[in-house]
Amino acid sequence: MFKAIVIRKEDDHQQVAIESIHEQDLPEGDVTVAVDYSTLNYKDGLAITGKGPVVRIFPMVPGIDLAGTVTSSSHGEFAVGDQVVLNGWGVGETHWGGLAEKARLNGDWLIPLPTAFSTKSAMAIGTAGYTAMLSVMALERHGVTPDQGEVLVTGASGGVGSFAVSLLAKLGYQVTAATGKPHEAEYLTSLGARTIIDRQELTQPGKPLQKERWAGAIDSVGSHTLSNVVASTRYGGTVTCCGLAQGMDLPGTVMPFILRGVTLAGIDSVMQPKAVRMAAWQRLAELLSNDSLEQIATEIPLSQAVGAAERLIDGQIKGRVVVATR
Ligand code: NDP
């Protein structure tokens, strides 16, 4: 038997509790993992609170990320004792996830734990940090360089935002952080932000073209915020889009694209091919120190994960929450 958070739905009513589960009830897969740590991403918050249609099959063990040790494997690339990381692939949505002491998975979804990281630090990074890295790599691919001027990060005190600020600053970019938590200015400055702006400047409907300010931007907020960021991006700049913390709408015009050649680069972490994941994790290993991970992450036990998920969706959490599953 092992412990897991389980989401059940009956008559449109969702219930979430820690349950004891038989190992034989784990879903199909060719690798079984003893999970050391999982984490809470925005998507896990939506799944656990039921505030977004993340879970497609019930009952579901949530947790889109996990890191742990292989306890059995019939997959060619993984053997008993290997330490592994998993991000996405529909885990915690259509396949039981990481907020549990054990998980059984398709070995093709796993990557080896980078030697620079412990299982705990890999979960401090999690999908949020890996997505921030994918976003930075997209800015690089589109030619945004540190000498071009200010780069904006929205949702800056959140998981993706905190890592985006930290990674961009380490690469020498001049980072401006937009946040709704002015009391976290010191935290954001310690991550490397040079300027802090109030997110209220971006959340309301704005003009189709605004004063050109950003050489590039990493947005995890969507809605009016993303439209205003695109409208104030400089000629030829690039804005990455990965999230919808403000909303899934995009109420803008084509003007920034057709008059300023602005690029809007979509970022998906869930279905990225293995080679891209490995490249992103390699860059994370090069750029992140244990100090920066400790600044960003807070550890909680599995028993506190449901309450923390509610606070995350209410926007009350700074940085990342790592969940010790055992
Ligand atoms: P967090 O909850 O950690 O961070 C979101 C941040 O957005 C908050 O901390 C807050 O930052 C800001 N925010 C919250 N509500 C609002 C609002 N109403 N208006 C404006 N800003 C708001 O979430 P994550 O960082 O884990 O994820 C962020 C988004 O990215 C989510 O939508 C998530 O689903 C998405 N995502 C997508 C991925 C992909 O593959 N495409 C992968 C990972 C995440 P502050 O207080 O500093 O303003």
PDB file of C-alpha atoms in Angstrom, residues 175-313:
ATOM      1  CA  VAL A 175      14.927  42.260 -16.388  1.00  0.00           C
ATOM      2  CA  THR A 176      11.780  44.179 -15.466  1.00  0.00           C
ATOM      3  CA  ALA A 177       9.346  42.216 -13.290  1.00  0.00           C
ATOM      4  CA  ALA A 178       5.581  42.911 -13.341  1.00  0.00           C
ATOM      5  CA  THR A 179       3.922  41.771 -10.126  1.00  0.00           C
ATOM      6  CA  GLY A 180       0.722  42.183  -8.154  1.00  0.00           C
ATOM      7  CA  LYS A 181       2.709  41.650  -4.953  1.00  0.00           C
ATOM      8  CA  PRO A 182       4.644  44.886  -4.317  1.00  0.00           C
ATOM      9  CA  HIS A 183       5.742  43.458  -0.941  1.00  0.00           C
ATOM     10  CA  GLU A 184       7.755  40.855  -2.879  1.00  0.00           C
ATOM     11  CA  ALA A 185       9.921  43.508  -4.566  1.00  0.00           C
ATOM     12  CA  GLU A 186      12.934  42.506  -2.458  1.00  0.00           C
ATOM     13  CA  TYR A 187      12.480  38.840  -3.444  1.00  0.00           C
ATOM     14  CA  LEU A 188      12.306  39.755  -7.139  1.00  0.00           C
ATOM     15  CA  THR A 189      15.327  42.031  -6.877  1.00  0.00           C
ATOM     16  CA  SER A 190      17.249  39.223  -5.178  1.00  0.00           C
ATOM     17  CA  LEU A 191      16.422  36.991  -8.171  1.00  0.00           C
ATOM     18  CA  GLY A 192      17.920  39.588 -10.493  1.00  0.00           C
ATOM     19  CA  ALA A 193      15.097  41.970 -11.471  1.00  0.00           C
ATOM     20  CA  ARG A 194      16.422  45.518 -12.013  1.00  0.00           C
ATOM     21  CA  THR A 195      13.012  47.207 -12.190  1.00  0.00           C
ATOM     22  CA  ILE A 196       9.680  46.263 -10.627  1.00  0.00           C
ATOM     23  CA  ILE A 197       6.357  47.475 -12.046  1.00  0.00           C
ATOM     24  CA  ASP A 198       2.829  47.082 -10.689  1.00  0.00           C
ATOM     25  CA  ARG A 199       0.907  44.562 -12.775  1.00  0.00           C
ATOM     26  CA  GLN A 200      -2.085  46.950 -12.706  1.00  0.00           C
ATOM     27  CA  GLU A 201      -0.270  48.896 -15.440  1.00  0.00           C
ATOM     28  CA  LEU A 202      -0.912  45.915 -17.731  1.00  0.00           C
ATOM     29  CA  THR A 203      -4.141  44.220 -16.642  1.00  0.00           C
ATOM     30  CA  GLN A 204      -6.677  46.705 -18.071  1.00  0.00           C
ATOM     31  CA  PRO A 205      -7.703  47.155 -21.745  1.00  0.00           C
ATOM     32  CA  GLY A 206      -5.058  49.262 -23.543  1.00  0.00           C
ATOM     33  CA  LYS A 207      -4.328  50.906 -26.899  1.00  0.00           C
ATOM     34  CA  PRO A 208      -3.454  48.681 -29.900  1.00  0.00           C
ATOM     35  CA  LEU A 209      -0.009  50.310 -30.198  1.00  0.00           C
ATOM     36  CA  GLN A 210       1.762  51.743 -27.161  1.00  0.00           C
ATOM     37  CA  LYS A 211       5.163  53.316 -26.484  1.00  0.00           C
ATOM     38  CA  GLU A 212       7.853  50.824 -27.531  1.00  0.00           C
ATOM     39  CA  ARG A 213       9.603  49.575 -24.388  1.00  0.00           C
ATOM     40  CA  TRP A 214      10.380  45.837 -24.292  1.00  0.00           C
ATOM     41  CA  ALA A 215      13.053  44.127 -26.391  1.00  0.00           C
ATOM     42  CA  GLY A 216      11.344  40.892 -25.395  1.00  0.00           C
ATOM     43  CA  ALA A 217       8.976  39.495 -22.809  1.00  0.00           C
ATOM     44  CA  ILE A 218       8.035  36.244 -21.068  1.00  0.00           C
ATOM     45  CA  ASP A 219       4.327  36.162 -20.283  1.00  0.00           C
ATOM     46  CA  SER A 220       2.513  33.566 -18.174  1.00  0.00           C
ATOM     47  CA  VAL A 221      -0.603  35.681 -17.581  1.00  0.00           C
ATOM     48  CA  GLY A 222      -2.446  36.031 -20.938  1.00  0.00           C
ATOM     49  CA  SER A 223      -5.543  38.228 -21.456  1.00  0.00           C
ATOM     50  CA  HIS A 224      -5.160  42.064 -21.386  1.00  0.00           C
ATOM     51  CA  THR A 225      -1.698  41.716 -19.869  1.00  0.00           C
ATOM     52  CA  LEU A 226      -0.383  39.834 -22.890  1.00  0.00           C
ATOM     53  CA  SER A 227      -2.118  42.237 -25.314  1.00  0.00           C
ATOM     54  CA  ASN A 228      -0.581  45.255 -23.579  1.00  0.00           C
ATOM     55  CA  VAL A 229       2.858  43.614 -23.523  1.00  0.00           C
ATOM     56  CA  VAL A 230       2.680  42.867 -27.260  1.00  0.00           C
ATOM     57  CA  ALA A 231       1.472  46.445 -27.914  1.00  0.00           C
ATOM     58  CA  SER A 232       4.485  47.911 -26.072  1.00  0.00           C
ATOM     59  CA  THR A 233       7.138  45.582 -27.509  1.00  0.00           C
ATOM     60  CA  ARG A 234       9.819  47.246 -29.605  1.00  0.00           C
ATOM     61  CA  TYR A 235      10.209  46.836 -33.356  1.00  0.00           C
ATOM     62  CA  GLY A 236      11.240  43.228 -34.155  1.00  0.00           C
ATOM     63  CA  GLY A 237      10.899  42.045 -30.550  1.00  0.00           C
ATOM     64  CA  THR A 238       9.535  38.711 -29.339  1.00  0.00           C
ATOM     65  CA  VAL A 239       7.000  37.894 -26.638  1.00  0.00           C
ATOM     66  CA  THR A 240       6.589  34.321 -25.363  1.00  0.00           C
ATOM     67  CA  CYS A 241       3.182  33.119 -24.204  1.00  0.00           C
ATOM     68  CA  CYS A 242       2.721  30.088 -21.954  1.00  0.00           C
ATOM     69  CA  GLY A 243      -0.050  30.821 -19.471  1.00  0.00           C
ATOM     70  CA  LEU A 244      -3.452  32.153 -18.568  1.00  0.00           C
ATOM     71  CA  ALA A 245      -3.248  33.302 -14.925  1.00  0.00           C
ATOM     72  CA  GLN A 246      -5.290  36.421 -15.810  1.00  0.00           C
ATOM     73  CA  GLY A 247      -7.402  34.723 -18.488  1.00  0.00           C
ATOM     74  CA  MET A 248      -7.343  32.670 -21.666  1.00  0.00           C
ATOM     75  CA  ASP A 249      -8.584  35.518 -23.862  1.00  0.00           C
ATOM     76  CA  LEU A 250      -6.275  37.588 -26.059  1.00  0.00           C
ATOM     77  CA  PRO A 251      -8.152  40.828 -26.717  1.00  0.00           C
ATOM     78  CA  GLY A 252      -5.645  42.596 -28.995  1.00  0.00           C
ATOM     79  CA  THR A 253      -5.194  43.707 -32.589  1.00  0.00           C
ATOM     80  CA  VAL A 254      -2.796  42.658 -35.361  1.00  0.00           C
ATOM     81  CA  MET A 255      -1.127  46.103 -35.346  1.00  0.00           C
ATOM     82  CA  PRO A 256       2.023  45.186 -33.344  1.00  0.00           C
ATOM     83  CA  PHE A 257       2.597  42.234 -35.679  1.00  0.00           C
ATOM     84  CA  ILE A 258       2.045  43.990 -39.006  1.00  0.00           C
ATOM     85  CA  LEU A 259       3.572  47.396 -38.156  1.00  0.00           C
ATOM     86  CA  ARG A 260       6.378  46.424 -35.764  1.00  0.00           C
ATOM     87  CA  GLY A 261       7.149  42.858 -36.823  1.00  0.00           C
ATOM     88  CA  VAL A 262       6.612  41.628 -33.268  1.00  0.00           C
ATOM     89  CA  THR A 263       6.706  37.842 -32.843  1.00  0.00           C
ATOM     90  CA  LEU A 264       4.375  36.010 -30.452  1.00  0.00           C
ATOM     91  CA  ALA A 265       6.010  32.682 -29.610  1.00  0.00           C
ATOM     92  CA  GLY A 266       3.784  29.990 -28.087  1.00  0.00           C
ATOM     93  CA  ILE A 267       5.339  27.751 -25.439  1.00  0.00           C
ATOM     94  CA  ASP A 268       4.067  24.265 -24.604  1.00  0.00           C
ATOM     95  CA  SER A 269       5.950  22.153 -22.085  1.00  0.00           C
ATOM     96  CA  VAL A 270       3.657  19.114 -22.003  1.00  0.00           C
ATOM     97  CA  MET A 271       4.373  17.453 -25.355  1.00  0.00           C
ATOM     98  CA  GLN A 272       7.917  18.680 -26.049  1.00  0.00           C
ATOM     99  CA  PRO A 273      10.046  15.944 -27.609  1.00  0.00           C
ATOM    100  CA  LYS A 274      12.659  14.330 -25.381  1.00  0.00           C
ATOM    101  CA  ALA A 275      15.624  16.022 -27.107  1.00  0.00           C
ATOM    102  CA  VAL A 276      14.220  19.504 -26.362  1.00  0.00           C
ATOM    103  CA  ARG A 277      13.503  18.536 -22.723  1.00  0.00           C
ATOM    104  CA  MET A 278      17.024  17.234 -22.275  1.00  0.00           C
ATOM    105  CA  ALA A 279      18.445  20.445 -23.808  1.00  0.00           C
ATOM    106  CA  ALA A 280      16.307  22.617 -21.508  1.00  0.00           C
ATOM    107  CA  TRP A 281      17.320  20.629 -18.395  1.00  0.00           C
ATOM    108  CA  GLN A 282      20.975  20.844 -19.456  1.00  0.00           C
ATOM    109  CA  ARG A 283      20.679  24.650 -19.664  1.00  0.00           C
ATOM    110  CA  LEU A 284      18.928  24.719 -16.259  1.00  0.00           C
ATOM    111  CA  ALA A 285      21.815  22.701 -14.785  1.00  0.00           C
ATOM    112  CA  GLU A 286      24.312  25.213 -16.211  1.00  0.00           C
ATOM    113  CA  LEU A 287      22.432  28.295 -15.010  1.00  0.00           C
ATOM    114  CA  LEU A 288      20.846  27.501 -11.643  1.00  0.00           C
ATOM    115  CA  SER A 289      22.667  27.261  -8.346  1.00  0.00           C
ATOM    116  CA  ASN A 290      21.317  25.564  -5.213  1.00  0.00           C
ATOM    117  CA  ASP A 291      21.167  29.053  -3.631  1.00  0.00           C
ATOM    118  CA  SER A 292      18.729  30.341  -6.245  1.00  0.00           C
ATOM    119  CA  LEU A 293      16.596  27.192  -5.843  1.00  0.00           C
ATOM    120  CA  GLU A 294      16.420  27.687  -2.082  1.00  0.00           C
ATOM    121  CA  GLN A 295      15.341  31.300  -2.585  1.00  0.00           C
ATOM    122  CA  ILE A 296      12.486  30.233  -4.866  1.00  0.00           C
ATOM    123  CA  ALA A 297      11.181  27.012  -3.266  1.00  0.00           C
ATOM    124  CA  THR A 298       9.357  26.113  -0.046  1.00  0.00           C
ATOM    125  CA  GLU A 299       8.932  22.463   1.036  1.00  0.00           C
ATOM    126  CA  ILE A 300       5.665  21.034   2.406  1.00  0.00           C
ATOM    127  CA  PRO A 301       4.501  17.467   3.225  1.00  0.00           C
ATOM    128  CA  LEU A 302       1.876  15.665   1.126  1.00  0.00           C
ATOM    129  CA  SER A 303      -0.698  16.338   3.873  1.00  0.00           C
ATOM    130  CA  GLN A 304      -0.492  20.126   3.188  1.00  0.00           C
ATOM    131  CA  ALA A 305      -0.625  19.954  -0.614  1.00  0.00           C
ATOM    132  CA  VAL A 306      -4.409  20.399  -0.987  1.00  0.00           C
ATOM    133  CA  GLY A 307      -4.469  23.593   1.118  1.00  0.00           C
ATOM    134  CA  ALA A 308      -1.422  24.948  -0.711  1.00  0.00           C
ATOM    135  CA  ALA A 309      -3.090  24.260  -4.074  1.00  0.00           C
ATOM    136  CA  GLU A 310      -6.037  26.433  -3.010  1.00  0.00           C
ATOM    137  CA  ARG A 311      -3.699  29.265  -1.980  1.00  0.00           C
ATOM    138  CA  LEU A 312      -1.806  28.955  -5.276  1.00  0.00           C
ATOM    139  CA  ILE A 313      -4.979  29.428  -7.308  1.00  0.00           C
TER     140      ILE A 313
END
